[in-house]
Short mmCIF file of C-alpha atoms in Angstrom, two decimals:
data_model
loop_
_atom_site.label_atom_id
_atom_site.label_comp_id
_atom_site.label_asym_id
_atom_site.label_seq_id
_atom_site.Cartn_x
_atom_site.Cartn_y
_atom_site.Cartn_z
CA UNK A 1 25.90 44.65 -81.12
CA UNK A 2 22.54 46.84 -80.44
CA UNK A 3 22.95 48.11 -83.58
CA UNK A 4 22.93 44.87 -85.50
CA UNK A 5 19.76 43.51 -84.22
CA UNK A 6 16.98 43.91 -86.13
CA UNK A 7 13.33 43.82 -84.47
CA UNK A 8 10.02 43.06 -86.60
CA UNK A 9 7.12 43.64 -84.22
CA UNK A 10 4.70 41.51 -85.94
CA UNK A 11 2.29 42.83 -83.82
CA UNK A 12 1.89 45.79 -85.00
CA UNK A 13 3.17 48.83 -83.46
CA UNK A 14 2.86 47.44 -79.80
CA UNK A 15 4.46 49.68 -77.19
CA UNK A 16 4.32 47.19 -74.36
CA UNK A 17 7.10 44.83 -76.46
CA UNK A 18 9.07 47.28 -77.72
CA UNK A 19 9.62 48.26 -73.97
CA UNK A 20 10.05 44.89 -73.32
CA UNK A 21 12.92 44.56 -76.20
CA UNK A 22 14.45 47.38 -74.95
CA UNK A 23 15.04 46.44 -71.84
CA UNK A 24 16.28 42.93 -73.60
CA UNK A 25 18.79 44.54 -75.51
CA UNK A 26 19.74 46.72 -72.42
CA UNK A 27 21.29 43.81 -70.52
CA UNK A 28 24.76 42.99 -72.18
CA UNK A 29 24.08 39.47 -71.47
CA UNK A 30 21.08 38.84 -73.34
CA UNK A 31 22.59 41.02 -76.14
CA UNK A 32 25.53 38.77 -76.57
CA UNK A 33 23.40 35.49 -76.30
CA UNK A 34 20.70 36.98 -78.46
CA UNK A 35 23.34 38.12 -81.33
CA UNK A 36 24.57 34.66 -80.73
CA UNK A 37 21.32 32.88 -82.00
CA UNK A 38 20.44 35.69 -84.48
CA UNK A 39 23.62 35.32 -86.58
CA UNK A 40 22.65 38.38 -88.40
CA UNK A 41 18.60 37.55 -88.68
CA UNK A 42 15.73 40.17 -87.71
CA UNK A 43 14.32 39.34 -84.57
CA UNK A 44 10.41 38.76 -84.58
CA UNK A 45 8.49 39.90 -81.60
CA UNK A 46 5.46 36.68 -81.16
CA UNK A 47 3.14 38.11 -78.42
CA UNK A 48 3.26 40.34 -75.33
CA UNK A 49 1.25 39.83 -72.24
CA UNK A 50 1.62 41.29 -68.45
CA UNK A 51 4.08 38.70 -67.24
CA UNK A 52 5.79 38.30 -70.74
CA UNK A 53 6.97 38.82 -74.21
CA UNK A 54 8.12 36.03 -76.35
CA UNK A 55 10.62 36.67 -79.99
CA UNK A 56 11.96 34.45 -82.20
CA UNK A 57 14.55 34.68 -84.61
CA UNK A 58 17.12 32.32 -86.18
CA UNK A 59 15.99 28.93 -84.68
CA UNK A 60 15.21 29.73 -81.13
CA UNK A 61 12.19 31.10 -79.20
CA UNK A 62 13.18 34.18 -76.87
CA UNK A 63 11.34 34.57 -73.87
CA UNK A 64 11.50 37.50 -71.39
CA UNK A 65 9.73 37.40 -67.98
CA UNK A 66 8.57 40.76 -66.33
CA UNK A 67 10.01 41.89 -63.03
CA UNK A 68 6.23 41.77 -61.76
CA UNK A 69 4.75 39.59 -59.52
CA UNK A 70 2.73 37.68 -62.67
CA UNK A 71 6.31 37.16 -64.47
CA UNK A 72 8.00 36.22 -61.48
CA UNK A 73 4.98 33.79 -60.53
CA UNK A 74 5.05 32.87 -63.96
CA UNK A 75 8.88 32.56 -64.62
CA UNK A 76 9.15 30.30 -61.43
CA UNK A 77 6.26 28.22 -62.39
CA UNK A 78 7.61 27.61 -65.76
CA UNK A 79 11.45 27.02 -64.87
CA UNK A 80 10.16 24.40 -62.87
CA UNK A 81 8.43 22.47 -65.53
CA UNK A 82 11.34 22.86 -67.54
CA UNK A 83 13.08 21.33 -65.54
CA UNK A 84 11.08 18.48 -65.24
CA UNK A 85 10.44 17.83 -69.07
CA UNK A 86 13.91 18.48 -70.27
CA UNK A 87 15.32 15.55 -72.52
CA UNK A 88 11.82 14.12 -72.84
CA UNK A 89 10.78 13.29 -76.04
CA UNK A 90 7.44 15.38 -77.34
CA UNK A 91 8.46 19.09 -75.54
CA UNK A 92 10.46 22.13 -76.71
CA UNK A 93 13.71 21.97 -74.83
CA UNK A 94 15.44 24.85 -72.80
CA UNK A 95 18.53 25.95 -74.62
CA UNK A 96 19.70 28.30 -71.89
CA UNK A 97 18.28 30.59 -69.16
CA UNK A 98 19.53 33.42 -67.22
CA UNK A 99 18.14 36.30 -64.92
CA UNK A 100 19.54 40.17 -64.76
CA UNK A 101 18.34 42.76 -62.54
CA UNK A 102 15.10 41.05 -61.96
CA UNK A 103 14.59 40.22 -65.75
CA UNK A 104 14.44 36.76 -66.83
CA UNK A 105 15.61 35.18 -69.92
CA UNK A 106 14.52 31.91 -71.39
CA UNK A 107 16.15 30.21 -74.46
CA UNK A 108 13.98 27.07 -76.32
CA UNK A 109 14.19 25.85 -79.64
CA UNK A 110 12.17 26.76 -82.37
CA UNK A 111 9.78 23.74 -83.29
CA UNK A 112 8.36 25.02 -86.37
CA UNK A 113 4.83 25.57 -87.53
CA UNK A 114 1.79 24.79 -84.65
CA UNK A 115 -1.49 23.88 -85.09
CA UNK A 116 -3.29 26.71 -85.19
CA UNK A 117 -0.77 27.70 -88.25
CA UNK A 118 -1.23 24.52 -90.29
CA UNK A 119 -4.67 24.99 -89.38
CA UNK A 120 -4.80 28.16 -91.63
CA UNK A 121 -2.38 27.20 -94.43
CA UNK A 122 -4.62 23.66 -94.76
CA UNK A 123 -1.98 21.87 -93.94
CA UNK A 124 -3.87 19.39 -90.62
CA UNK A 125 -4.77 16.14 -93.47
CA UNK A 126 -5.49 12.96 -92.43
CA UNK A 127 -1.70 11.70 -91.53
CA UNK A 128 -0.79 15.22 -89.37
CA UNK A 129 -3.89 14.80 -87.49
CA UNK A 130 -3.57 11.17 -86.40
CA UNK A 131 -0.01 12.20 -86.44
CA UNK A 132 -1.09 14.79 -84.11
CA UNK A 133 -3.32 12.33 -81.80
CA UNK A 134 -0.58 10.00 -81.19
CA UNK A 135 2.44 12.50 -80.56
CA UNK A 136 0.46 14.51 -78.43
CA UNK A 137 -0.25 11.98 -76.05
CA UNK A 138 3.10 10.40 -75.89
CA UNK A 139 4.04 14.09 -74.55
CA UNK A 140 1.08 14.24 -71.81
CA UNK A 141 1.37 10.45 -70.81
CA UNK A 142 5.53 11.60 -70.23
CA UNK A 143 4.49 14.73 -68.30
CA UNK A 144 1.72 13.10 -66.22
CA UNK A 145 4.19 10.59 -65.30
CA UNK A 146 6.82 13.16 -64.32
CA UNK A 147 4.07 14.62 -61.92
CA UNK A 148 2.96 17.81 -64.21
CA UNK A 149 -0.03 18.66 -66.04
CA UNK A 150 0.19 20.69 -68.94
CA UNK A 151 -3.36 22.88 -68.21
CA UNK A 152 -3.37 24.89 -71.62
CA UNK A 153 -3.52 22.07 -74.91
CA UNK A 154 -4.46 23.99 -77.85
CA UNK A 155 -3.82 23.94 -81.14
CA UNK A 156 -1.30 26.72 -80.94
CA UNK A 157 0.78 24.74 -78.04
CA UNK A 158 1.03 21.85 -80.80
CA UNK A 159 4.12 22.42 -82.50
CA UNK A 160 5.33 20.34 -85.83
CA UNK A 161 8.94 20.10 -86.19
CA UNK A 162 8.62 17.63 -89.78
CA UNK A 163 9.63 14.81 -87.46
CA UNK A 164 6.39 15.09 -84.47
CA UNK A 165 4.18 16.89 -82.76
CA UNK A 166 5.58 18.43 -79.57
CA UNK A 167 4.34 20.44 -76.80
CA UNK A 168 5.39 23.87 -76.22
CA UNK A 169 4.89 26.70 -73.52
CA UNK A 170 4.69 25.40 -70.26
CA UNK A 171 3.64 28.66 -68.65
CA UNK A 172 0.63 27.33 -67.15
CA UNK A 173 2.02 23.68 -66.22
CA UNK A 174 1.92 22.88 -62.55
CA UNK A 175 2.29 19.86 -60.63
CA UNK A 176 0.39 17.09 -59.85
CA UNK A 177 -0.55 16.04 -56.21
CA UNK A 178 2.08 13.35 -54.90
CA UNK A 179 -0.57 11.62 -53.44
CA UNK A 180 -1.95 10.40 -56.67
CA UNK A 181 0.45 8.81 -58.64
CA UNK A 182 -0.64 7.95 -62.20
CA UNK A 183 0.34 5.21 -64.46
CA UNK A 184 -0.16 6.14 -68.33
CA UNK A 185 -0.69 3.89 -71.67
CA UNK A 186 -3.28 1.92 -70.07
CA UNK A 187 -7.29 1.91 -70.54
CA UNK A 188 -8.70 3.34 -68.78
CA UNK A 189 -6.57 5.97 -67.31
CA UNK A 190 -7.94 7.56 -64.59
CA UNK A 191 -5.95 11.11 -64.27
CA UNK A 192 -4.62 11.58 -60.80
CA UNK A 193 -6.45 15.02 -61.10
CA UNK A 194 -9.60 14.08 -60.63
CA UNK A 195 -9.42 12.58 -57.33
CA UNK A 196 -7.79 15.95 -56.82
CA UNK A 197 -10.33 17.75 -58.38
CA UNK A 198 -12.82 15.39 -56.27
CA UNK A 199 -11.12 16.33 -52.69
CA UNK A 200 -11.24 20.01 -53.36
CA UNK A 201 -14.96 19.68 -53.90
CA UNK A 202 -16.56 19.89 -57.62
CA UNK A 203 -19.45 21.93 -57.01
CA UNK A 204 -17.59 25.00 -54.81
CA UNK A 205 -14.82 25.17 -57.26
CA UNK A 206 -17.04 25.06 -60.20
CA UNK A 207 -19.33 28.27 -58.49
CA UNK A 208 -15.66 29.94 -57.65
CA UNK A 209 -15.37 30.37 -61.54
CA UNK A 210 -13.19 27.95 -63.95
CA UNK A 211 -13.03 24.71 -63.06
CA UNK A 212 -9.56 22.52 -63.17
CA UNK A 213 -8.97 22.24 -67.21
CA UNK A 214 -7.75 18.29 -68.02
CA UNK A 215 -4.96 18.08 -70.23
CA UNK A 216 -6.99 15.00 -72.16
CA UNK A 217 -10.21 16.78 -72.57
CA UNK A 218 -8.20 19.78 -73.98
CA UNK A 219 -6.68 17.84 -76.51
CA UNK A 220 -9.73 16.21 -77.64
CA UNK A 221 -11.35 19.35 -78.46
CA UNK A 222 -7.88 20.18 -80.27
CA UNK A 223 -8.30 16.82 -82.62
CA UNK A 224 -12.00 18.06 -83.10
CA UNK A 225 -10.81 21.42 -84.24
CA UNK A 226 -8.08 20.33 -86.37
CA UNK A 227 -10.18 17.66 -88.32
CA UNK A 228 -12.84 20.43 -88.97
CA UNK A 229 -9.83 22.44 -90.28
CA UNK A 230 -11.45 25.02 -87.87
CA UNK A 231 -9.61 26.61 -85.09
CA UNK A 232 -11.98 29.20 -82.85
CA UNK A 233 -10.45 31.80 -81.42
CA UNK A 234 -11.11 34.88 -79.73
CA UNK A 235 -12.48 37.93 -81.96
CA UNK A 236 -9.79 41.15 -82.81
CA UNK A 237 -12.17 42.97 -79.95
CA UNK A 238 -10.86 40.37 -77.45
CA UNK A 239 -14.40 39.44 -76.37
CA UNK A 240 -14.61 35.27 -76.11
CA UNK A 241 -16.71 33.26 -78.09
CA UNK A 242 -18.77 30.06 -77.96
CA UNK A 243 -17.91 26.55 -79.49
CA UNK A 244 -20.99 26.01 -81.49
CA UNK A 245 -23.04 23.17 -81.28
CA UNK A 246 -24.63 23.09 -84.37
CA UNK A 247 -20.92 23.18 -85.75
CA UNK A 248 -20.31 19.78 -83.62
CA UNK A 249 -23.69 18.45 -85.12
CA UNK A 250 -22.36 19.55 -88.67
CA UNK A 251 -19.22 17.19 -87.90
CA UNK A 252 -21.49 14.63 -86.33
CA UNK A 253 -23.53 14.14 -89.63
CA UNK A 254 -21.95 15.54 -92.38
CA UNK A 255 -19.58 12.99 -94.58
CA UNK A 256 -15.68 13.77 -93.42
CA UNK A 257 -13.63 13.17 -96.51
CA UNK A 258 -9.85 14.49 -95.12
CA UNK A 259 -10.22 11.29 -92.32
CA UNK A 260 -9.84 7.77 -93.41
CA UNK A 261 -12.94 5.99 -93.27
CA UNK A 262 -12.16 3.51 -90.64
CA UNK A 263 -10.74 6.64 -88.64
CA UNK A 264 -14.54 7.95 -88.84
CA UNK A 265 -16.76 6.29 -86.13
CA UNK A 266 -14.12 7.13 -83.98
CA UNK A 267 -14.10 10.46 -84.97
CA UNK A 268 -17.91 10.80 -84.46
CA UNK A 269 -18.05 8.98 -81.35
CA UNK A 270 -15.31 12.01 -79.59
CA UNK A 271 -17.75 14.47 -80.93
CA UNK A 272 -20.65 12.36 -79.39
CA UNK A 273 -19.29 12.55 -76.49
CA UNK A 274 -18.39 16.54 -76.21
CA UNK A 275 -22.58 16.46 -77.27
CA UNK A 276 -23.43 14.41 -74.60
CA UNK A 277 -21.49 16.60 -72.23
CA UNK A 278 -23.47 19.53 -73.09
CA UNK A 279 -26.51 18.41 -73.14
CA UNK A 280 -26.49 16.49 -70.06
CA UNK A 281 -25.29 19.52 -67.60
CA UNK A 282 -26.54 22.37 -70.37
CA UNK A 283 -22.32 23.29 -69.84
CA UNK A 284 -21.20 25.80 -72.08
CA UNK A 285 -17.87 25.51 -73.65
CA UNK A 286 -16.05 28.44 -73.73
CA UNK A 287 -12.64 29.91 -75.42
CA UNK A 288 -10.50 32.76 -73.59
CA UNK A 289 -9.99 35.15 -75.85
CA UNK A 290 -6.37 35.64 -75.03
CA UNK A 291 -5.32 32.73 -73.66
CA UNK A 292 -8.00 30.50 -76.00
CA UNK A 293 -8.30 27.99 -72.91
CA UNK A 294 -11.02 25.88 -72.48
CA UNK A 295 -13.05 25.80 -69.81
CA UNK A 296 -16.84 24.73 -68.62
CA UNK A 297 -19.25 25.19 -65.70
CA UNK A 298 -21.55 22.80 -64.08
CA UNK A 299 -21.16 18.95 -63.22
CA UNK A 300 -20.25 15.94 -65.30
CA UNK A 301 -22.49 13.14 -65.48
CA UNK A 302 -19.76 10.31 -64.81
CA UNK A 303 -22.03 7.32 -64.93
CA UNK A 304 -23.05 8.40 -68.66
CA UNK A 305 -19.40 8.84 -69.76
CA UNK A 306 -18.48 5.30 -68.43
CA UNK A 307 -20.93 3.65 -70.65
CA UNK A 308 -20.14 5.62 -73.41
CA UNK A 309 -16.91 4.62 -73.30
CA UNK A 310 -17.37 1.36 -72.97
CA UNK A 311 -19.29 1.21 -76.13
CA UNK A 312 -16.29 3.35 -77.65
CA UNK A 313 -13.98 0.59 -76.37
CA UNK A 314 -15.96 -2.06 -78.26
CA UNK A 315 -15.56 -0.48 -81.73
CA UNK A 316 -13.60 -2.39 -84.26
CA UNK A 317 -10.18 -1.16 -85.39
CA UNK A 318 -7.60 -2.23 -87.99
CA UNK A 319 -4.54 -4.35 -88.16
CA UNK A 320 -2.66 -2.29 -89.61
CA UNK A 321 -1.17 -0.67 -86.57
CA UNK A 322 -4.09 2.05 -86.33
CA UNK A 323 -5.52 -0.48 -83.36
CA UNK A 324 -2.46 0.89 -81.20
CA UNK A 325 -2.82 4.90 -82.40
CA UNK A 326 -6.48 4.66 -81.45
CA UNK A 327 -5.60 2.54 -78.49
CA UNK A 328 -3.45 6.31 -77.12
CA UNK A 329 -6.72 7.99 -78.35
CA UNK A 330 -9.28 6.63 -76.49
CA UNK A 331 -7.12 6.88 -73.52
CA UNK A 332 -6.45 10.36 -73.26
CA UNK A 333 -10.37 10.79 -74.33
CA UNK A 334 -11.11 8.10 -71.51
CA UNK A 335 -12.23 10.45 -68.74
CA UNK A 336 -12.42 14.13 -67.84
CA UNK A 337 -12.11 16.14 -64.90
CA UNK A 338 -15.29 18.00 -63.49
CA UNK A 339 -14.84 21.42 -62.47
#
């Protein structure tokens, strides 16, 4: 069977996964299961980190956890939100999962291209990026509602499948408090969160480092990428890099001709708002270069958000059915957490 499997390190000659598929193919287990899915195909090594290394091949995503204290924490963390999401609609599902001699083994399906792939082939138009908008937040409003937040929406953890959107790796997720239960598909939507985020105390958390990331104000800055056609991302040095505001202001004003019309003031009014953000606490926006998270310092003006919102609220929308897409917009762009 070891001989059979074929390994493409896309990566480049990276030592740290070909350790890590040679301890895969060293447990008879996962070389049965793996040969399984393969059905004769190369298997393509993804990405390594410290707690993991993630392959695909044949229709399935193959993910091994280090026998570290960051894979374990991370394994855990993740099996958990598995569990939690499977059979909802809008998330890759766990095909199977076992553990040998401390190593972990996770099994999902293979969703097909993400964002930050479409991104570069030109392939986010008008109909995958409201497509995009609505499927994502069907997938929060189900995870919020199961008591989990996803922490890391990005482009790249927006998978396609030809059918929808759908989330994928929940290595970050973690739960919700169970003292603030949230109801979704409403506006405004007040993420349980931030009352969270509010009882831990903004200010010390935001001078401890990175605030609490929201799931909503993630994705927002995901729909601003993707209708820019841009997605920023860490350089090959690994050193992070600002979102520019003069690219925002470029958005803002210049004429958008891959987003319906009527779409527009909508459009401009999300990228008003990420302005108005910055300029109001002079935050900076910043994206990890290996993780590509968001995060931002300093406080939130709250009172300013709530009227700017309600002026978004008042905008006009079609009959078409584009009134109820919009509708899912605006609320997971209704609020965001401080840090």
């Amino acid at each position: 069977m070891r001989s059979k499997l074929q390994v493409d390190y896309a990566a480049g000659n990276n030592l740290l996964a070909r350790r890590s598929m040679e301890c895969l193919l060293r447990c008879r287990a996962a070389r049965r299961l793996l040969g399984k899915w393969a059905r004769g195909q190369p298997v393509v090594h993804l990405q390594t980190s410290v707690s993991s290394a993630v392959f695909s091949t044949c229709g399935v995503i193959v993910k091994l956890y280090a026998n570290n204290p960051s894979g374990r924490a991370q394994q855990a963390g993740e099996a958990r939100a598995l569990d939690a999401m499977q059979g909802a609609p809008g998330f890759a599902q766990r095909l199977a999962a076992f553990s040998r001699r401390g190593v972990s083994f996770v099994i999902l399906e293979h969703v097909g291209l993400d964002g930050f792939e479409m991104c570069k082939a030109g392939l986010v138009g008008n109909s995958a990026w409201l497509r995009a908008a609505f499927d994502v937040c069907q997938a929060l409003a189900a995870m919020h509602e199961r008591g989990w937040q996803h922490t890391d929406v990005k482009p790249d953890n927006m998978a396609f499948d030809l059918h929808r959107w759908r989330l994928i790796d929940l290595g970050l997720s973690r739960p919700l408090a169970a003292q603030h239960p949230c109801v979704c598909g409403t506006v405004p939507y007040v993420l349980p969160e931030l009352a969270l985020a509010d009882a831990a105390g903004c200010r010390s958390a935001a001078r401890a480092g990175r605030g609490r990331e929201n799931d909503r104000f993630a994705l927002a800055l995901s729909l601003v990428q993707m209708a820019e056609r841009t997605v920023i991302c860490g350089s090959a040095r690994g050193r992070s890099r600002r979102i520019s505001v003069n690219a925002l202001l470029r958005l803002r004003t210049k004429p958008v001709h891959h987003i319906a019309q009527e779409h527009v003031v909508v459009l401009h009014a999300l990228v008003d708002i990420v302005l108005h953000a910055l300029d109001t606490t002079r935050a900076e926006l910043h994206w990890d270069a290996d993780l590509m998270r968001c995060w931002y310092t300093d406080e939130l003006a709250d009172g300013d958000l709530v009227r700017d919102f309600a002026q978004l609220h008042a905008l006009p929308f079609g009959r078409d059915g584009s009134d109820v897409l919009w509708g899912h917009l605006l609320t997971i762009l209704s609020y965001r957490e401080r840090p």
